[in-house]
PDB file of C-alpha atoms in Angstrom:
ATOM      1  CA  UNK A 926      33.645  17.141 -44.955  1.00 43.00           C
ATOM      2  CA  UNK A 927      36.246  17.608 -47.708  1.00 52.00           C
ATOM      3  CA  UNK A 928      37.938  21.096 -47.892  1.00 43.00           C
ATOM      4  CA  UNK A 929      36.848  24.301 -49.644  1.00 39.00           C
ATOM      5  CA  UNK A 930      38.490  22.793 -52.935  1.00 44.00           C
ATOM      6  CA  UNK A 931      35.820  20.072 -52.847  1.00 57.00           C
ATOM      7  CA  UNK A 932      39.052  18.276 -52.158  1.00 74.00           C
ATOM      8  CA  UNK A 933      39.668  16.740 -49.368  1.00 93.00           C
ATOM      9  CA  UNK A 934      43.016  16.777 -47.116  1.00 97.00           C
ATOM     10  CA  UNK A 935      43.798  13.440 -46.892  1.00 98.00           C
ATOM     11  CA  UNK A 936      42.850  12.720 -50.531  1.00 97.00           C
ATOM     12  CA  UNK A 937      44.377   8.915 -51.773  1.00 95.00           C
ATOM     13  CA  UNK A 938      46.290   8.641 -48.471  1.00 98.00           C
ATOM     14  CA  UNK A 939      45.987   5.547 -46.941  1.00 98.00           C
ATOM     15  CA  UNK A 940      45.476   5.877 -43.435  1.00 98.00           C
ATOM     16  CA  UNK A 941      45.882   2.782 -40.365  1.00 98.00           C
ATOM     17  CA  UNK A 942      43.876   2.906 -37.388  1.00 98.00           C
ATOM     18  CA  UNK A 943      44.746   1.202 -34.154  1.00 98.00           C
ATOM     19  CA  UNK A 944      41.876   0.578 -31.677  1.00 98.00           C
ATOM     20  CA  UNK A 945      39.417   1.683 -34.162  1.00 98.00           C
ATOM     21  CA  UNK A 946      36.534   0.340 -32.021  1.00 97.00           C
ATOM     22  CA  UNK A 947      37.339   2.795 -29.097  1.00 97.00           C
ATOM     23  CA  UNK A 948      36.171   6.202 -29.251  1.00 97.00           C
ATOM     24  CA  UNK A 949      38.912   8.061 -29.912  1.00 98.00           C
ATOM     25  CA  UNK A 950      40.388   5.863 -32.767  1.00 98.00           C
ATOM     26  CA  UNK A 951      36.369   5.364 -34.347  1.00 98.00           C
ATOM     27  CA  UNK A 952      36.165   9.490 -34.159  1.00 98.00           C
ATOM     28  CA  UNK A 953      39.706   9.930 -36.130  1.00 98.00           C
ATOM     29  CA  UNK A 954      38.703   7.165 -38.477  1.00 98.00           C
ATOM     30  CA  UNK A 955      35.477   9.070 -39.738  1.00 98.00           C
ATOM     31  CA  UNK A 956      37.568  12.101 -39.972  1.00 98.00           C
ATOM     32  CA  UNK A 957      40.223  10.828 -41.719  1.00 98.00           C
ATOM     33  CA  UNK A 958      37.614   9.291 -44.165  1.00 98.00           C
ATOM     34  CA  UNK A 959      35.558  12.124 -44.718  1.00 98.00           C
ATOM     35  CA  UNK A 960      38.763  14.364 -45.858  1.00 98.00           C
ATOM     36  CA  UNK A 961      39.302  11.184 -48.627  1.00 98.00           C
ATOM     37  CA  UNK A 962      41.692   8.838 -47.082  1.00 98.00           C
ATOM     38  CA  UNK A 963      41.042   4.965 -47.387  1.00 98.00           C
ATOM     39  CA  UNK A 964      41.116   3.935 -43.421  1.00 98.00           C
ATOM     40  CA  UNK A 965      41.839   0.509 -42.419  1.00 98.00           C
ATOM     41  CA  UNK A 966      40.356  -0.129 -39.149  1.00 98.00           C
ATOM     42  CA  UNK A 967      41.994  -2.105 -36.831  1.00 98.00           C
ATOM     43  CA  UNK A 968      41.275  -4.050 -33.435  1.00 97.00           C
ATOM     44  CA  UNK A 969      40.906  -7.037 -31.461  1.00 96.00           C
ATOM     45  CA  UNK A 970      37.231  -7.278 -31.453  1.00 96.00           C
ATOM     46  CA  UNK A 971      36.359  -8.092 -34.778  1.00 96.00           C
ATOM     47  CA  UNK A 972      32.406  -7.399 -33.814  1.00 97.00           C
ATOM     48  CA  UNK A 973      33.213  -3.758 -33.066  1.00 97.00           C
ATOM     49  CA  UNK A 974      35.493  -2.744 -35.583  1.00 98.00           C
ATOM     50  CA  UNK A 975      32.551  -3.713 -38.352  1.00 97.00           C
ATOM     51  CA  UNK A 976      30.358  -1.599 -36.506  1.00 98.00           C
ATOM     52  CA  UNK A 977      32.534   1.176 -36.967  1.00 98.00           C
ATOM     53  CA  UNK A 978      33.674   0.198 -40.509  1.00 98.00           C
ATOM     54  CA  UNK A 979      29.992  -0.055 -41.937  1.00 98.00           C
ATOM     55  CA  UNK A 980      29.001   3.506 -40.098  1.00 98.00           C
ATOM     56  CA  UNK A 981      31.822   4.885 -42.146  1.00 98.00           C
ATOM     57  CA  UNK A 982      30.948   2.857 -45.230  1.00 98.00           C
ATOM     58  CA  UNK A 983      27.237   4.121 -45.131  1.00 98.00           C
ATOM     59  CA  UNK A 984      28.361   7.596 -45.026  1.00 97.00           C
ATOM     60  CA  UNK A 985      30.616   7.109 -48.653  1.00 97.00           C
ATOM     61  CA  UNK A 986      33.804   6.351 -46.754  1.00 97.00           C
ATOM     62  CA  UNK A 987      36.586   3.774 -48.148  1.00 97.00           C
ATOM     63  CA  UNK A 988      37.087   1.503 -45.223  1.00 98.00           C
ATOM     64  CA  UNK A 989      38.475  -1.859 -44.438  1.00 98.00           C
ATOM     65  CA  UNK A 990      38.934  -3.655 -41.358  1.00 98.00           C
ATOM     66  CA  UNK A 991      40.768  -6.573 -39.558  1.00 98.00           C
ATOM     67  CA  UNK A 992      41.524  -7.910 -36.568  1.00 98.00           C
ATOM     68  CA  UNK A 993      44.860  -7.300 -35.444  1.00 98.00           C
ATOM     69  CA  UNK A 994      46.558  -7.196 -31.986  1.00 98.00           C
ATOM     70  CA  UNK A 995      48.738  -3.426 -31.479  1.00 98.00           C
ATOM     71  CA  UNK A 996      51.084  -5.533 -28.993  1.00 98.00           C
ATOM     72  CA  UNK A 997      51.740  -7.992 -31.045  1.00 98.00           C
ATOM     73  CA  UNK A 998      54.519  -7.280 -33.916  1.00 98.00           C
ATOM     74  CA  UNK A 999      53.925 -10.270 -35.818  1.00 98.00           C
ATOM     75  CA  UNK A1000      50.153  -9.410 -35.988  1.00 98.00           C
ATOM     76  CA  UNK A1001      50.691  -5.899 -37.086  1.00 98.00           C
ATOM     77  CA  UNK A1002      53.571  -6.577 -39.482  1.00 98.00           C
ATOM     78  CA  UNK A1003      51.318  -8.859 -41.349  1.00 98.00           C
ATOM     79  CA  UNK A1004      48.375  -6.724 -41.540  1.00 98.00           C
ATOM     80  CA  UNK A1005      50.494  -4.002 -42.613  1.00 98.00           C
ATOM     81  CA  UNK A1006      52.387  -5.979 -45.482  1.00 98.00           C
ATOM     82  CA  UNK A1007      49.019  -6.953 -46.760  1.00 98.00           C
ATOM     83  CA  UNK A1008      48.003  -3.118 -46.676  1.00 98.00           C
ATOM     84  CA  UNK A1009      50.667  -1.648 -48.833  1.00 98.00           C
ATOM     85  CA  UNK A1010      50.327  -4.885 -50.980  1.00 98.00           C
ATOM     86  CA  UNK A1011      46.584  -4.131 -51.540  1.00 97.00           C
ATOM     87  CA  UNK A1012      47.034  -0.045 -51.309  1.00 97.00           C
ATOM     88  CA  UNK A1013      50.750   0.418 -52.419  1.00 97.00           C
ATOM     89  CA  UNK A1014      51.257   2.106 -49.461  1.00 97.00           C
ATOM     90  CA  UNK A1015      50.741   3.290 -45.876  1.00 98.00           C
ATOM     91  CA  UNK A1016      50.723   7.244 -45.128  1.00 98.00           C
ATOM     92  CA  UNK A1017      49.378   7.746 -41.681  1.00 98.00           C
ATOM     93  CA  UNK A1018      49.553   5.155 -39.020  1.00 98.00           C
ATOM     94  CA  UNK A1019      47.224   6.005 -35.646  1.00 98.00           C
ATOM     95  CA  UNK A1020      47.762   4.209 -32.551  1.00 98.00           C
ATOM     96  CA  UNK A1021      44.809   4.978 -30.474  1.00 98.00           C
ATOM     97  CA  UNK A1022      44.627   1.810 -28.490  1.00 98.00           C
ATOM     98  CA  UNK A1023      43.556   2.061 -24.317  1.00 96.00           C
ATOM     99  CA  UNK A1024      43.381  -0.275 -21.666  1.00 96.00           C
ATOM    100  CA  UNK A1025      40.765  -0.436 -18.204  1.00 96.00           C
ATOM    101  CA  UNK A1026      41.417   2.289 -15.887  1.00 97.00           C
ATOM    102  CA  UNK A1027      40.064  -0.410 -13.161  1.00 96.00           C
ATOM    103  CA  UNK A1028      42.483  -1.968 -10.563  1.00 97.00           C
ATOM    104  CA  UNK A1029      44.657   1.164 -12.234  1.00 98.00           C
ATOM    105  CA  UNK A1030      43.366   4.116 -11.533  1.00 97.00           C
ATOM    106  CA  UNK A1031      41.685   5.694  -8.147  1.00 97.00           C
ATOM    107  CA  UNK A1032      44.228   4.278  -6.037  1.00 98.00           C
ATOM    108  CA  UNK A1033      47.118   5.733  -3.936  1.00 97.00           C
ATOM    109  CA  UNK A1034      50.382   4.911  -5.194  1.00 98.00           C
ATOM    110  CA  UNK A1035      51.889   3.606  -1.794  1.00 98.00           C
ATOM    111  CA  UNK A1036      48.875   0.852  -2.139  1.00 98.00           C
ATOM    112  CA  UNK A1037      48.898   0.462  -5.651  1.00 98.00           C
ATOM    113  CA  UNK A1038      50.553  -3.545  -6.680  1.00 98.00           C
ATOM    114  CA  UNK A1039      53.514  -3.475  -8.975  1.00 98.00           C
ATOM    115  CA  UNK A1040      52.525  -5.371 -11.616  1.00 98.00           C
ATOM    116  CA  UNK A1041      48.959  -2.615 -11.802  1.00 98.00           C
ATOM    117  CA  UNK A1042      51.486   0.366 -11.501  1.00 98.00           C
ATOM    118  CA  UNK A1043      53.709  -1.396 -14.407  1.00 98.00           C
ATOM    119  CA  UNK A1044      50.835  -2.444 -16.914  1.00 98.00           C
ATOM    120  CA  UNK A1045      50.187   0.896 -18.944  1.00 98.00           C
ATOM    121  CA  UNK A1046      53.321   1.875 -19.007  1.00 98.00           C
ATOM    122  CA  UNK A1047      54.764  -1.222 -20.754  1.00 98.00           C
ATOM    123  CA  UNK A1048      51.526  -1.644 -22.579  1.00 98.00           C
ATOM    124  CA  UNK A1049      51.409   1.626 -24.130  1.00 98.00           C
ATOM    125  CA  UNK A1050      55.271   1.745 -24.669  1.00 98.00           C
ATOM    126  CA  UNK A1051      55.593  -1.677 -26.584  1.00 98.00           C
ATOM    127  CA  UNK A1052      52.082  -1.378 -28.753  1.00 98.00           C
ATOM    128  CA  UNK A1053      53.054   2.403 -29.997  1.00 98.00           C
ATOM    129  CA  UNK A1054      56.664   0.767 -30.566  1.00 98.00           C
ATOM    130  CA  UNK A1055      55.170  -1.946 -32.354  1.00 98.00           C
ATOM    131  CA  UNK A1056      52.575  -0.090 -34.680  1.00 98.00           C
ATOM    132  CA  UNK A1057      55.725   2.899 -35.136  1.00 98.00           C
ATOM    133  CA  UNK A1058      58.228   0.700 -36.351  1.00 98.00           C
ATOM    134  CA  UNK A1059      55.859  -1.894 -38.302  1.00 98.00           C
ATOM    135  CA  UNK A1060      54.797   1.884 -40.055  1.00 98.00           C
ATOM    136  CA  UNK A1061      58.109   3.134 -40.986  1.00 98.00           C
ATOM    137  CA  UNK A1062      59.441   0.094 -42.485  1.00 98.00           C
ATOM    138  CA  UNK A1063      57.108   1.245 -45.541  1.00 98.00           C
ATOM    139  CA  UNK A1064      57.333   4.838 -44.775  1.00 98.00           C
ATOM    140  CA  UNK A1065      61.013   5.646 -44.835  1.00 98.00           C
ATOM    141  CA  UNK A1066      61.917   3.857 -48.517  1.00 98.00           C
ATOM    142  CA  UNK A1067      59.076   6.050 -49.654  1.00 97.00           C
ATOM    143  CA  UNK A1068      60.317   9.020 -47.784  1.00 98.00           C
ATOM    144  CA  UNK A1069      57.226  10.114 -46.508  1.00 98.00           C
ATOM    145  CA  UNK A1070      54.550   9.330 -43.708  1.00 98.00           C
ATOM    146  CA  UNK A1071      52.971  10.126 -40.584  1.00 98.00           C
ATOM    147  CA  UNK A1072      52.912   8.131 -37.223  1.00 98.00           C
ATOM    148  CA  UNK A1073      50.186   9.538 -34.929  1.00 98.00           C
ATOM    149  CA  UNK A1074      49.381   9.029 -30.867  1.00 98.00           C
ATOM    150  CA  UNK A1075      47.098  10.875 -28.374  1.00 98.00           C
ATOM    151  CA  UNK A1076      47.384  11.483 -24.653  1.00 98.00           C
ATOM    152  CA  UNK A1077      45.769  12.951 -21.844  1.00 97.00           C
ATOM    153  CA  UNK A1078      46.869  15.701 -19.543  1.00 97.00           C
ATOM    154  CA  UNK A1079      48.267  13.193 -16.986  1.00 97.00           C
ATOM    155  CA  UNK A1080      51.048  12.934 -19.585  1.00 97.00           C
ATOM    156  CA  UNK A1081      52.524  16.497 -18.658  1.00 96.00           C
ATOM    157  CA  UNK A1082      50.404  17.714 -15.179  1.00 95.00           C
ATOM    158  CA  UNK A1083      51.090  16.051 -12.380  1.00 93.00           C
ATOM    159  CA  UNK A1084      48.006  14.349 -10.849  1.00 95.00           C
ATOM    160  CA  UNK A1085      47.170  12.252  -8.191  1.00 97.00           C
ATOM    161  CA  UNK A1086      45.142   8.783  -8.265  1.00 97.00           C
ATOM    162  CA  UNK A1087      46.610   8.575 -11.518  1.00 98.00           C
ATOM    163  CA  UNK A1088      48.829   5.490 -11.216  1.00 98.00           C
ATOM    164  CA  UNK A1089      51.211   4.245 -13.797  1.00 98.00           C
ATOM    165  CA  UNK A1090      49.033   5.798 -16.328  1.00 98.00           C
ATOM    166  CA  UNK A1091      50.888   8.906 -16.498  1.00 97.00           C
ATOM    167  CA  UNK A1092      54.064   7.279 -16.282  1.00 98.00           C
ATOM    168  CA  UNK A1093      53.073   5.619 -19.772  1.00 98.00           C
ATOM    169  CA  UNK A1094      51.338   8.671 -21.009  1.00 98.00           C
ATOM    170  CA  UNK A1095      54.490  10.328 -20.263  1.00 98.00           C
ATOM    171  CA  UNK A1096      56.935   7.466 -22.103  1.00 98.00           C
ATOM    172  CA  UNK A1097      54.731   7.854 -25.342  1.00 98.00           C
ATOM    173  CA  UNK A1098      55.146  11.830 -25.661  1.00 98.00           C
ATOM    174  CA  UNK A1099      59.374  11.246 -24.875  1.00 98.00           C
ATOM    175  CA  UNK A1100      58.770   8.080 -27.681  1.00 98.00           C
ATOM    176  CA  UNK A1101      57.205  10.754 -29.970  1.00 98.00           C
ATOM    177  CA  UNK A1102      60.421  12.458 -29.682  1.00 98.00           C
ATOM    178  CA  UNK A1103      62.525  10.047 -30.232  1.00 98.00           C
ATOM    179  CA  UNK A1104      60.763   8.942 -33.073  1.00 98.00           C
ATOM    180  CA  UNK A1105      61.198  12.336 -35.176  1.00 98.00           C
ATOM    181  CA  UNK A1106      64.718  12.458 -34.059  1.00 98.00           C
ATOM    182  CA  UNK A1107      65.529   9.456 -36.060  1.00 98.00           C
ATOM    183  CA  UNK A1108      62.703   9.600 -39.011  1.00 98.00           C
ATOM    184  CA  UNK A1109      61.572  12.850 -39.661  1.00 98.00           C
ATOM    185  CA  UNK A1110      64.942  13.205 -41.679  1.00 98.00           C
ATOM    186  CA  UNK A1111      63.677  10.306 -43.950  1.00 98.00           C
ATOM    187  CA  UNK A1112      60.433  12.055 -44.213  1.00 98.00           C
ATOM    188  CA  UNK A1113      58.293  10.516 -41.458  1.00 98.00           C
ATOM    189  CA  UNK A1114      56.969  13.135 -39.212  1.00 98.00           C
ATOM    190  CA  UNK A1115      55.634  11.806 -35.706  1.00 98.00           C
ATOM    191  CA  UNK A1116      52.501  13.709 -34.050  1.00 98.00           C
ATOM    192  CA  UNK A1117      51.127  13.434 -30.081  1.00 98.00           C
ATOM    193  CA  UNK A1118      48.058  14.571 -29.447  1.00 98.00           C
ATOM    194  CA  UNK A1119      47.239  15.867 -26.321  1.00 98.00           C
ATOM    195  CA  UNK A1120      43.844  16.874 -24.584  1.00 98.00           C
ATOM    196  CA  UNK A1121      42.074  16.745 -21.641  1.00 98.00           C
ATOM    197  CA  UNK A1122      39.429  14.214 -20.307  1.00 97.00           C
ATOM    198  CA  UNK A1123      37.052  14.039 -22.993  1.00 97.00           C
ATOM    199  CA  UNK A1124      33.592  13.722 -21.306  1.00 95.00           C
ATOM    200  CA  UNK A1125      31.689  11.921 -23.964  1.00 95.00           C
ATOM    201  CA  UNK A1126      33.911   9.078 -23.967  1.00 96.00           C
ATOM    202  CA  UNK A1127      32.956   5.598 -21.824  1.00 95.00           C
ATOM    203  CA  UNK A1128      36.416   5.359 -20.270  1.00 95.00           C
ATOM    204  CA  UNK A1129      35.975   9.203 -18.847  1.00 96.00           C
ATOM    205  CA  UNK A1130      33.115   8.077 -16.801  1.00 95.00           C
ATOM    206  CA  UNK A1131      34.497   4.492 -15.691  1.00 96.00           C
ATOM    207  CA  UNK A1132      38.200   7.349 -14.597  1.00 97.00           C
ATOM    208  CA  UNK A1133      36.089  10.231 -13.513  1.00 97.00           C
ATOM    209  CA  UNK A1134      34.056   7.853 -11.482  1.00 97.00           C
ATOM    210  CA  UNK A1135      37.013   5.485  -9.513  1.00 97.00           C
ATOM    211  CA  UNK A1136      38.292   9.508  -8.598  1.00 97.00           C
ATOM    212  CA  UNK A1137      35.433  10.560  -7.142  1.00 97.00           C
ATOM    213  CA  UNK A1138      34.511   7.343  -4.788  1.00 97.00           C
ATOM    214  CA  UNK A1139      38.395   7.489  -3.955  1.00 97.00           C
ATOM    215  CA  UNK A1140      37.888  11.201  -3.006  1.00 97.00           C
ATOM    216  CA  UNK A1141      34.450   9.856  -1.408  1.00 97.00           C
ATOM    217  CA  UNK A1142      32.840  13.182  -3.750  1.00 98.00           C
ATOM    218  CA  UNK A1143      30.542  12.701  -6.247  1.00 98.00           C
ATOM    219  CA  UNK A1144      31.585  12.058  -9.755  1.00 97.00           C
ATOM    220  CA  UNK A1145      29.450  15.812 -11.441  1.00 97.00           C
ATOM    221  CA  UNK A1146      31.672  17.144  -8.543  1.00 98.00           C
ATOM    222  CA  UNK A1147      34.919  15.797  -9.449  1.00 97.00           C
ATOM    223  CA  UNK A1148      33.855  16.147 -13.429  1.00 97.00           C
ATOM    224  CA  UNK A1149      33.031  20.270 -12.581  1.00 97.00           C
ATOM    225  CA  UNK A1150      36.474  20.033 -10.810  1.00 96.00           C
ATOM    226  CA  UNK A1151      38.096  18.851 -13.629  1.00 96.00           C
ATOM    227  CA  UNK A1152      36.865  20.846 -16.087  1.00 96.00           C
ATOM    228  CA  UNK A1153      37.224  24.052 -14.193  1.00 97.00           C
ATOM    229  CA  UNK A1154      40.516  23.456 -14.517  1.00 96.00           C
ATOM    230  CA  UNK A1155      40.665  24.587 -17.853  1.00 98.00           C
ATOM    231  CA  UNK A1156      40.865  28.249 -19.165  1.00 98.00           C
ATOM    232  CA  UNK A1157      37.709  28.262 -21.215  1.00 97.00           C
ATOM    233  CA  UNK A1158      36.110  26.027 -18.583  1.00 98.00           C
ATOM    234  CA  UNK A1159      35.275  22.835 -21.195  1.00 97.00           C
ATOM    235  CA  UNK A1160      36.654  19.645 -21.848  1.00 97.00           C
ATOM    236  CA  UNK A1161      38.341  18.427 -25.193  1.00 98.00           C
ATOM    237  CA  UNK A1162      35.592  16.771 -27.419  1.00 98.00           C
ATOM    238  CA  UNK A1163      36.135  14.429 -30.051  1.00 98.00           C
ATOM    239  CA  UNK A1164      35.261  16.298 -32.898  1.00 98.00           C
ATOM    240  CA  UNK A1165      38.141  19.200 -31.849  1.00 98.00           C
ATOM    241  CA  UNK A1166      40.132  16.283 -31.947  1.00 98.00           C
ATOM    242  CA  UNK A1167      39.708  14.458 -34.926  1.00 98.00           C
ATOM    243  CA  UNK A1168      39.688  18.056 -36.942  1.00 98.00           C
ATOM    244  CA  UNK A1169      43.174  18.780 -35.558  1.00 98.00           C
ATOM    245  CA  UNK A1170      44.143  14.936 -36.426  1.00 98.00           C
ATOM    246  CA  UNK A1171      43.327  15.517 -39.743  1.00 98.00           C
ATOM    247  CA  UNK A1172      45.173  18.605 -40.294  1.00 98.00           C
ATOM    248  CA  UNK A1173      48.242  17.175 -38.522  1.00 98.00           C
ATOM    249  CA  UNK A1174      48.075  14.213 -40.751  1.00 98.00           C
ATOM    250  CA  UNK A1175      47.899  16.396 -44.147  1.00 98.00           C
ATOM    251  CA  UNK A1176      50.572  18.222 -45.625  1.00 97.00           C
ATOM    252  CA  UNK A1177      49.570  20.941 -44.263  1.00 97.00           C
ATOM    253  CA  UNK A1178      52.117  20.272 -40.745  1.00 98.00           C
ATOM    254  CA  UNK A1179      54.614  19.459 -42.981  1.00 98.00           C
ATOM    255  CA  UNK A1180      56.839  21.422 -40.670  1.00 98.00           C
ATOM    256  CA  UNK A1181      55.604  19.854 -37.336  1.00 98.00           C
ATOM    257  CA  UNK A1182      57.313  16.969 -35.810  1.00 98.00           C
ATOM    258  CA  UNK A1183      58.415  15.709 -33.022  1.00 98.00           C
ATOM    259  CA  UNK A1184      55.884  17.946 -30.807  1.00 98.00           C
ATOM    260  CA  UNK A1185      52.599  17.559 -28.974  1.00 98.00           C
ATOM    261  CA  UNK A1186      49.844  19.516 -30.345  1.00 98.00           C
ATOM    262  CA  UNK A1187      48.393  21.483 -26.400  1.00 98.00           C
ATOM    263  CA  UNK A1188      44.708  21.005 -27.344  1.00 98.00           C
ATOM    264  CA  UNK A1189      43.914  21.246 -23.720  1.00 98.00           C
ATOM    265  CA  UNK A1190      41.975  24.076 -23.239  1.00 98.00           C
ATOM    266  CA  UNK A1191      44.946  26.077 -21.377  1.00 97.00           C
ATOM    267  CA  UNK A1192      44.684  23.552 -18.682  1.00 97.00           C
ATOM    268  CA  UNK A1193      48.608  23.252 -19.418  1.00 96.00           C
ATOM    269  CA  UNK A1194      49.917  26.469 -20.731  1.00 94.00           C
ATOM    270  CA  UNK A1195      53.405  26.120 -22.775  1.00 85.00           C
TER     271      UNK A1195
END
C-alpha cells in the first residue's frame, strides 16, 4: 500500500532481494513492491523465486527474477552489473538468505562437530560480504544506497541449543557496523533487522521443534516458552517486519545507520 500521498516510499528505487523464495525475503519483496520499488528477486531455486515473482506481478508489482547464488561473488557481481545496466541503478540491496537449522541446531555444544558449529557462521559472514560489497560498488559512485540484513534474537541473547547460529547471527550485526563505518560517509547507510522467532515461518517450526525433542517438551510448550519471553507476550510477524523494512529502506532513516532496529517485542530491552 503506497503512502498517504498516493505515493509510495520506495517510489523508482530499485530494490535486490537475496533469498527471495524464503519467507522473510518473499514478505520484504511484496513490501518493497507495493511502496513502488522495482524488486529483483533473487535465489537458487529458480522454481520458487517465479512463484514469488508472479504473486507480486499479479498484484501490479514491477518484478524480475534470476537465479543467482548469495555465496558466490562472481554470481552476484554479474547479476548485479546486468541490474544497474537494465535499471541504471541499485538502491537497496536485501540479503535475506538462511540455511537448515538440522544437524545445527538442538544440540549441545560440547557434542556439536566442528565443521556443523562452523557452517552458519562462515555462511552467513561470506554471502552478506558478498551481496554488501557487490552493492556498494554501484552505490558509493552514486553516493547513495541501502544494504539491508535481518537476525534473530540469538544474535544479542544468549541461548542455549543454539549452535554456531548465534555466533553468525552475531558476526552479521558487528558486519553491519563495520559496514556504516566505512560507507555511510559515501552515502550508503547499512540496516540489521532484528526480531524474534517469527511463528508463521517453516524454519520456526523445523528450530522450535529440534528444541523441544532436545528438551524432551513438546514443541506448543517450548513455542509458549518462547514467546512468553517477550513483553507483550507475541512473536515478530512478517508483516511488522516488512513495514519497518520499508521505512528503513526510504529516506525516511536517512539518519539511521550502522544500528539494529530492536523489533523484538522487549524480549531484549536496549
Amino acid at each position: 500500500m503506497a503512502g498517504s500521498t498516493g505515493v509510495g516510499l520506495l517510489e523508482n528505487k530499485n530494490v535486490v532481494v537475496y533469498g527471495a523464495g524464503g519467507a522473510v525475503g518473499s514478505a520484504v519483496a511484496h513490501g518493497f513492491a507495493r511502496e513502488g520499488a522495482r524488486v529483483f528477486l533473487t535465489g537458487r531455486n529458480r522454481d520458487v523465486v517465479d512463484t514469488v515473482g508472479k504473486e507480486i506481478s499479479a498484484a501490479g508489482g514491477a518484478v524480475e527474477s534470476a537465479v543467482v547464488d548469495a555465496l558466490d561473488e562472481a554470481s552476484v557481481a554479474e547479476h548485479l552489473d546486468a541490474v544497474v545496466a537494465d535499471a541504471g541503478g541499485v538502491d537497496v540491496s536485501f540479503n535475506a538468505i538462511g540455511i537448515s537449522p538440522r544437524g545445527l541446531q538442538g544440540i549441545p555444544l560440547a557434542e556439536l562437530a566442528v565443521e556443523n558449529f562452523m557452517r552458519p557462521v562462515t555462511t552467513y559472514a561470506q554471502a552478506h560480504f558478498v551481496t554488501a560489497k557487490s552493492a556498494a560498488r554501484h552505490m558509493i559512485p552514486r553516493g547513495s544506497g541501502v544494504i539491508m540484513m535481518h537476525t534473530p534474537e540469538p544474535a544479542r541473547v544468549s541461548l542455549p541449543l543454539v549452535g554456531g547460529m548465534s555466533v553468525g547471527w552475531a558476526a552479521m550485526e558487528a558486519l553491519n557496523r563495520a559496514l556504516s563505518a566505512e560507507w555511510a560517509q559515501h552515502g550508503v547507510r547499512s540496516i540489521c533487522l532484528r526480531t524474534t522467532g517469527m511463528v508463521e515461518t517453516p524454519a520456526i517450526d523445523v528450530v522450535y521443534g529440534l528444541h523441544a525433542d532436545a528438551l524432551g517438551i513438546p514443541v506448543d510448550q517450548f513455542t509458549a516458552a518462547a514467546v512468553a519471553m517477550t513483553h507483550r507476550k507475541r512473536p515478530t510477524t512478517l508483516a511488522e517486519l516488512t513495514a519497518v523494512a520499508v521505512f528503513l529502506a526510504s529516506g525516511r532513516a536517512a539518519a539511521m545507520t550502522g544500528t539494529v532496529a530492536n523489533l523484538t517485542g522487549g524480549l531484549i530491552v536496549d
